[in-house]
Amino acid sequence: MLTARLHKVQWLSPQGLHQLAYREWGDPDNPHVLLCVHGLTRSSADFDAMAQDLGKDLRVVAADMPGRGASDWLPDPALYAVSTYVSACVALVARLNPEVLDWFGTSMGGLIGMGYACLPNNPIRKLILNDVGPTLNFNALQRIGEYVGKPVQFQTLDEARNYIRTISQPFGPHTESQWSALTDSVLVQKDQYWIPHYDPAIGQAFQNLSESTTLMHEAALWAAYDAIKADTLVVRGEHSDLLNHLTVENMRQRGPKARVVEVQGVGHAPTFVQNEQIHLVRDFLL
């Protein structure tokens, strides 16, 4: 079994210096790096199962985005944005210094990957977008906004686990041990209560969300997608409410002309802890 090594790298935002935490599996001298970035309220621990497999051949790195996990919280909620996260990841990639860089991004992590991969002279060779694309379903964003950043606390770990499991039902069927890993990795104990691991301020972006602002973001995202040169794979959960079939078909025909795979029995988003999902990544990258 591969052991994750926890590191931190310093990066610069408009409001100063911060620490970005990341986990690393596999040979630290392997020049081929797979950088994994989690969804909105998740953490780098989400990728342990995938790293146990791929870490035999790749140097697998997963970062806690700012405001999550072991990374610093940011002083201004407005900084919790894709452009900020891209800046943090640029600093991380400079630290890693890979000869070959591939990217796996779930939901928000995919949007960050698009923001990075559209930049001139970016180093990304292959890009995997897990259940996300340039078109964002407003109703799905409203669903996410109903729970993210809300002040919740639980007296027992079991109560907290049940809460995370309830809001994570779109992940699809998992074993009890898989659910334990998916819930425990995003919970911390504070003042005798169990709470989510992230800065509640990451939810402020959803407070003023409207259909018109969502459409404005989509226009920018499509421009970014069309500029991507990396070989791209899009993975869609069969029952996803965030990534629809029309968007997937457009992604197949525009920009990098992505390959598309649909995971059955899953909504938003596939967790890539099951072997058949992990093998999709292995087959695409190796």
Short mmCIF file of C-alpha atoms in Angstrom, two decimals:
data_model
loop_
_atom_site.label_atom_id
_atom_site.label_comp_id
_atom_site.label_asym_id
_atom_site.label_seq_id
_atom_site.Cartn_x
_atom_site.Cartn_y
_atom_site.Cartn_z
CA MET A 1 0.00 0.00 0.00
CA LEU A 2 1.32 3.43 -0.96
CA THR A 3 1.54 6.01 1.82
CA ALA A 4 0.57 9.59 1.05
CA ARG A 5 3.20 12.20 1.86
CA LEU A 6 1.77 15.57 2.98
CA HIS A 7 3.60 18.71 1.81
CA LYS A 8 2.91 22.42 1.55
CA VAL A 9 3.91 25.05 -0.98
CA GLN A 10 3.71 28.82 -0.64
CA TRP A 11 1.73 30.77 -3.22
CA LEU A 12 0.78 34.40 -3.77
CA SER A 13 -2.72 35.91 -3.97
CA PRO A 14 -3.60 39.62 -4.28
CA GLN A 15 -3.84 39.67 -0.47
CA GLY A 16 -0.57 38.02 0.42
CA LEU A 17 1.17 34.69 0.85
CA HIS A 18 -0.62 31.44 1.73
CA GLN A 19 0.17 27.76 2.19
CA LEU A 20 -1.29 25.17 -0.18
CA ALA A 21 -1.29 21.60 1.13
CA TYR A 22 -0.92 18.62 -1.16
CA ARG A 23 -0.56 14.85 -0.92
CA GLU A 24 1.87 12.84 -3.00
CA TRP A 25 1.91 9.12 -3.77
CA GLY A 26 4.47 7.06 -5.66
CA ASP A 27 8.08 7.72 -6.60
CA PRO A 28 8.89 11.39 -5.82
CA ASP A 29 11.45 11.35 -8.64
CA ASN A 30 8.98 10.10 -11.27
CA PRO A 31 8.94 12.80 -13.98
CA HIS A 32 5.36 11.91 -15.01
CA VAL A 33 2.92 13.68 -12.66
CA LEU A 34 -0.85 13.29 -12.44
CA LEU A 35 -2.27 16.32 -10.62
CA CYS A 36 -5.73 15.69 -9.13
CA VAL A 37 -8.05 18.45 -7.96
CA HIS A 38 -11.23 17.82 -5.96
CA GLY A 39 -14.76 19.18 -6.08
CA LEU A 40 -16.13 22.22 -4.26
CA THR A 41 -16.40 20.85 -0.70
CA ARG A 42 -14.11 17.84 -1.01
CA SER A 43 -10.40 17.29 -0.29
CA SER A 44 -7.20 15.73 -1.61
CA ALA A 45 -7.98 12.52 0.30
CA ASP A 46 -10.63 11.74 -2.34
CA PHE A 47 -7.89 10.45 -4.62
CA ASP A 48 -6.26 7.88 -2.35
CA ALA A 49 -7.93 4.87 -3.99
CA MET A 50 -6.95 6.06 -7.46
CA ALA A 51 -3.42 6.81 -6.29
CA GLN A 52 -3.02 3.30 -4.88
CA ASP A 53 -3.41 2.00 -8.43
CA LEU A 54 -1.86 4.73 -10.58
CA GLY A 55 0.92 5.52 -8.10
CA LYS A 56 2.76 2.41 -9.24
CA ASP A 57 3.38 4.07 -12.61
CA LEU A 58 2.87 7.79 -11.98
CA ARG A 59 3.70 10.37 -9.36
CA VAL A 60 0.17 11.16 -8.18
CA VAL A 61 -0.36 14.52 -6.50
CA ALA A 62 -3.63 15.85 -5.06
CA ALA A 63 -4.02 19.33 -3.62
CA ASP A 64 -6.35 20.77 -0.99
CA MET A 65 -7.64 23.88 -2.68
CA PRO A 66 -7.47 27.09 -0.59
CA GLY A 67 -9.99 27.05 2.24
CA ARG A 68 -10.13 23.25 2.37
CA GLY A 69 -8.38 20.50 4.26
CA ALA A 70 -4.87 21.41 5.42
CA SER A 71 -4.56 24.49 3.18
CA ASP A 72 -4.86 28.04 4.47
CA TRP A 73 -8.20 29.80 4.57
CA LEU A 74 -8.24 33.06 2.58
CA PRO A 75 -8.86 36.48 4.17
CA ASP A 76 -11.39 37.64 1.55
CA PRO A 77 -14.28 35.38 0.43
CA ALA A 78 -14.08 36.96 -3.03
CA LEU A 79 -10.75 35.19 -3.51
CA TYR A 80 -12.51 31.81 -3.56
CA ALA A 81 -12.67 31.76 -7.35
CA VAL A 82 -11.30 29.66 -10.20
CA SER A 83 -8.71 32.28 -11.16
CA THR A 84 -7.30 32.19 -7.62
CA TYR A 85 -7.15 28.41 -7.61
CA VAL A 86 -5.34 28.40 -10.96
CA SER A 87 -2.70 30.71 -9.48
CA ALA A 88 -2.23 28.36 -6.53
CA CYS A 89 -1.87 25.39 -8.88
CA VAL A 90 0.72 27.20 -11.01
CA ALA A 91 2.86 27.57 -7.88
CA LEU A 92 2.35 23.89 -7.08
CA VAL A 93 3.35 22.76 -10.58
CA ALA A 94 6.48 24.91 -10.36
CA ARG A 95 7.36 23.08 -7.14
CA LEU A 96 6.67 19.65 -8.67
CA ASN A 97 8.68 20.44 -11.83
CA PRO A 98 7.28 17.54 -13.91
CA GLU A 99 8.53 16.54 -17.33
CA VAL A 100 5.02 15.29 -18.16
CA LEU A 101 1.90 16.73 -16.50
CA ASP A 102 -1.60 15.30 -16.70
CA TRP A 103 -4.66 16.72 -14.91
CA PHE A 104 -7.68 15.06 -13.32
CA GLY A 105 -10.36 17.44 -12.07
CA THR A 106 -13.69 16.61 -10.47
CA SER A 107 -16.38 19.28 -10.85
CA MET A 108 -14.69 22.45 -9.54
CA GLY A 109 -11.34 20.74 -10.09
CA GLY A 110 -12.27 20.34 -13.74
CA LEU A 111 -13.12 24.04 -14.05
CA ILE A 112 -9.72 24.86 -12.56
CA GLY A 113 -8.13 22.48 -15.04
CA MET A 114 -9.89 24.25 -17.91
CA GLY A 115 -8.71 27.60 -16.56
CA TYR A 116 -5.13 26.33 -16.50
CA ALA A 117 -5.18 24.33 -19.75
CA CYS A 118 -6.47 27.28 -21.78
CA LEU A 119 -3.44 29.43 -20.94
CA PRO A 120 -0.70 29.86 -23.55
CA ASN A 121 2.40 27.73 -22.85
CA ASN A 122 0.65 25.68 -20.15
CA PRO A 123 2.27 22.29 -19.43
CA ILE A 124 -0.83 20.05 -19.37
CA ARG A 125 -0.53 17.07 -21.73
CA LYS A 126 -3.79 15.26 -20.98
CA LEU A 127 -6.89 16.61 -19.24
CA ILE A 128 -9.66 14.61 -17.57
CA LEU A 129 -12.85 16.53 -16.74
CA ASN A 130 -14.97 14.58 -14.27
CA ASP A 131 -18.65 15.49 -14.65
CA VAL A 132 -18.17 19.12 -15.53
CA GLY A 133 -18.11 21.28 -18.63
CA PRO A 134 -18.50 24.88 -19.79
CA THR A 135 -22.29 24.86 -19.43
CA LEU A 136 -23.44 24.93 -15.81
CA ASN A 137 -26.96 23.83 -14.91
CA PHE A 138 -28.41 26.62 -12.78
CA ASN A 139 -30.73 24.26 -10.89
CA ALA A 140 -27.78 22.02 -10.00
CA LEU A 141 -25.85 25.03 -8.71
CA GLN A 142 -28.86 25.98 -6.60
CA ARG A 143 -28.93 22.45 -5.16
CA ILE A 144 -25.27 22.71 -4.19
CA GLY A 145 -25.82 26.18 -2.78
CA GLU A 146 -28.47 24.84 -0.42
CA TYR A 147 -25.83 23.14 1.71
CA VAL A 148 -22.37 24.54 0.96
CA GLY A 149 -21.15 26.98 3.56
CA LYS A 150 -24.19 26.57 5.80
CA PRO A 151 -23.29 26.47 9.53
CA VAL A 152 -23.80 22.85 10.57
CA GLN A 153 -22.31 21.00 13.53
CA PHE A 154 -22.87 17.57 15.01
CA GLN A 155 -22.35 16.15 18.47
CA THR A 156 -21.31 12.72 17.22
CA LEU A 157 -19.21 11.47 14.33
CA ASP A 158 -22.04 9.18 13.21
CA GLU A 159 -24.42 12.15 12.88
CA ALA A 160 -21.84 14.02 10.84
CA ARG A 161 -21.18 11.00 8.64
CA ASN A 162 -24.90 10.59 7.96
CA TYR A 163 -25.16 14.24 6.94
CA ILE A 164 -22.26 14.00 4.48
CA ARG A 165 -23.63 10.75 3.13
CA THR A 166 -27.08 12.29 2.60
CA ILE A 167 -25.83 15.26 0.59
CA SER A 168 -23.50 12.91 -1.34
CA GLN A 169 -26.14 10.47 -2.56
CA PRO A 170 -25.56 11.46 -6.22
CA PHE A 171 -22.14 9.77 -5.89
CA GLY A 172 -24.00 6.48 -6.41
CA PRO A 173 -23.61 3.08 -4.71
CA HIS A 174 -20.55 2.49 -2.52
CA THR A 175 -19.49 -0.06 0.08
CA GLU A 176 -19.61 0.90 3.75
CA SER A 177 -15.81 1.22 3.87
CA GLN A 178 -15.87 3.48 0.82
CA TRP A 179 -18.55 5.67 2.41
CA SER A 180 -16.47 5.89 5.59
CA ALA A 181 -13.50 7.16 3.60
CA LEU A 182 -15.66 9.62 1.65
CA THR A 183 -17.24 11.06 4.79
CA ASP A 184 -14.40 11.03 7.32
CA SER A 185 -12.01 12.85 4.97
CA VAL A 186 -14.20 15.97 4.92
CA LEU A 187 -14.96 16.21 8.65
CA VAL A 188 -12.99 17.76 11.52
CA GLN A 189 -13.65 17.99 15.25
CA LYS A 190 -13.74 21.46 16.79
CA ASP A 191 -14.92 22.46 20.25
CA GLN A 192 -16.40 19.00 20.83
CA TYR A 193 -18.45 19.19 17.62
CA TRP A 194 -17.95 17.61 14.20
CA ILE A 195 -18.07 20.10 11.33
CA PRO A 196 -17.16 20.20 7.60
CA HIS A 197 -13.45 20.75 7.00
CA TYR A 198 -13.78 23.83 4.77
CA ASP A 199 -14.06 27.57 5.27
CA PRO A 200 -17.82 28.40 5.23
CA ALA A 201 -16.97 31.48 3.17
CA ILE A 202 -16.55 29.31 0.06
CA GLY A 203 -20.36 29.29 -0.09
CA GLN A 204 -20.73 33.06 -0.46
CA ALA A 205 -20.36 32.85 -4.23
CA PHE A 206 -23.69 31.01 -4.36
CA GLN A 207 -25.62 33.69 -2.45
CA ASN A 208 -25.87 36.11 -5.39
CA LEU A 209 -26.05 33.47 -8.09
CA SER A 210 -28.62 34.07 -10.82
CA GLU A 211 -29.39 32.60 -14.20
CA SER A 212 -27.96 35.69 -15.93
CA THR A 213 -24.65 35.56 -14.05
CA THR A 214 -24.46 31.83 -14.70
CA LEU A 215 -24.80 32.49 -18.44
CA MET A 216 -22.01 35.08 -18.26
CA HIS A 217 -19.73 32.54 -16.61
CA GLU A 218 -20.64 29.98 -19.26
CA ALA A 219 -19.54 32.29 -22.09
CA ALA A 220 -16.12 32.66 -20.47
CA LEU A 221 -15.89 28.91 -19.85
CA TRP A 222 -16.65 28.07 -23.47
CA ALA A 223 -13.96 30.51 -24.60
CA ALA A 224 -11.54 28.75 -22.26
CA TYR A 225 -12.59 25.31 -23.45
CA ASP A 226 -12.17 26.26 -27.11
CA ALA A 227 -8.57 27.33 -26.38
CA ILE A 228 -7.56 23.98 -24.84
CA LYS A 229 -4.98 21.98 -26.81
CA ALA A 230 -4.54 19.07 -24.37
CA ASP A 231 -5.91 15.64 -25.22
CA THR A 232 -9.18 15.67 -23.24
CA LEU A 233 -11.44 13.04 -21.72
CA VAL A 234 -14.86 13.95 -20.35
CA VAL A 235 -16.46 11.58 -17.84
CA ARG A 236 -20.18 12.03 -17.18
CA GLY A 237 -22.31 10.44 -14.49
CA GLU A 238 -25.39 8.89 -16.10
CA HIS A 239 -27.78 10.82 -13.84
CA SER A 240 -25.72 14.02 -13.55
CA ASP A 241 -27.72 17.21 -13.02
CA LEU A 242 -24.68 19.43 -13.68
CA LEU A 243 -23.41 18.10 -17.02
CA ASN A 244 -26.10 17.41 -19.62
CA HIS A 245 -25.96 15.48 -22.88
CA LEU A 246 -26.09 18.57 -25.10
CA THR A 247 -23.04 20.05 -23.37
CA VAL A 248 -21.19 16.76 -23.72
CA GLU A 249 -21.96 16.61 -27.43
CA ASN A 250 -20.72 20.17 -27.89
CA MET A 251 -17.54 19.29 -25.99
CA ARG A 252 -17.06 16.38 -28.34
CA GLN A 253 -17.20 18.68 -31.37
CA ARG A 254 -15.55 21.89 -30.11
CA GLY A 255 -12.15 22.88 -28.76
CA PRO A 256 -10.05 19.80 -27.98
CA LYS A 257 -12.84 17.53 -29.30
CA ALA A 258 -12.98 15.48 -26.13
CA ARG A 259 -13.47 11.78 -25.87
CA VAL A 260 -16.51 11.00 -23.73
CA VAL A 261 -17.30 8.17 -21.31
CA GLU A 262 -20.52 7.83 -19.28
CA VAL A 263 -20.50 6.06 -15.90
CA GLN A 264 -23.73 4.17 -15.26
CA GLY A 265 -25.77 4.46 -12.06
CA VAL A 266 -24.04 7.65 -10.89
CA GLY A 267 -25.07 11.29 -10.68
CA HIS A 268 -22.77 14.19 -9.84
CA ALA A 269 -20.09 13.04 -9.65
CA PRO A 270 -18.25 9.72 -10.12
CA THR A 271 -15.87 9.25 -7.18
CA PHE A 272 -13.24 7.10 -8.93
CA VAL A 273 -12.83 4.76 -5.99
CA GLN A 274 -14.17 1.75 -7.93
CA ASN A 275 -11.76 -0.24 -10.08
CA GLU A 276 -13.77 0.14 -13.28
CA GLN A 277 -13.68 3.93 -12.94
CA ILE A 278 -9.97 3.99 -12.07
CA HIS A 279 -9.24 1.89 -15.15
CA LEU A 280 -10.79 4.63 -17.33
CA VAL A 281 -8.04 6.95 -16.11
CA ARG A 282 -5.31 4.34 -16.52
CA ASP A 283 -6.37 3.54 -20.06
CA PHE A 284 -6.44 7.23 -21.03
CA LEU A 285 -3.11 8.21 -19.48
CA LEU A 286 -0.89 5.16 -19.92
#
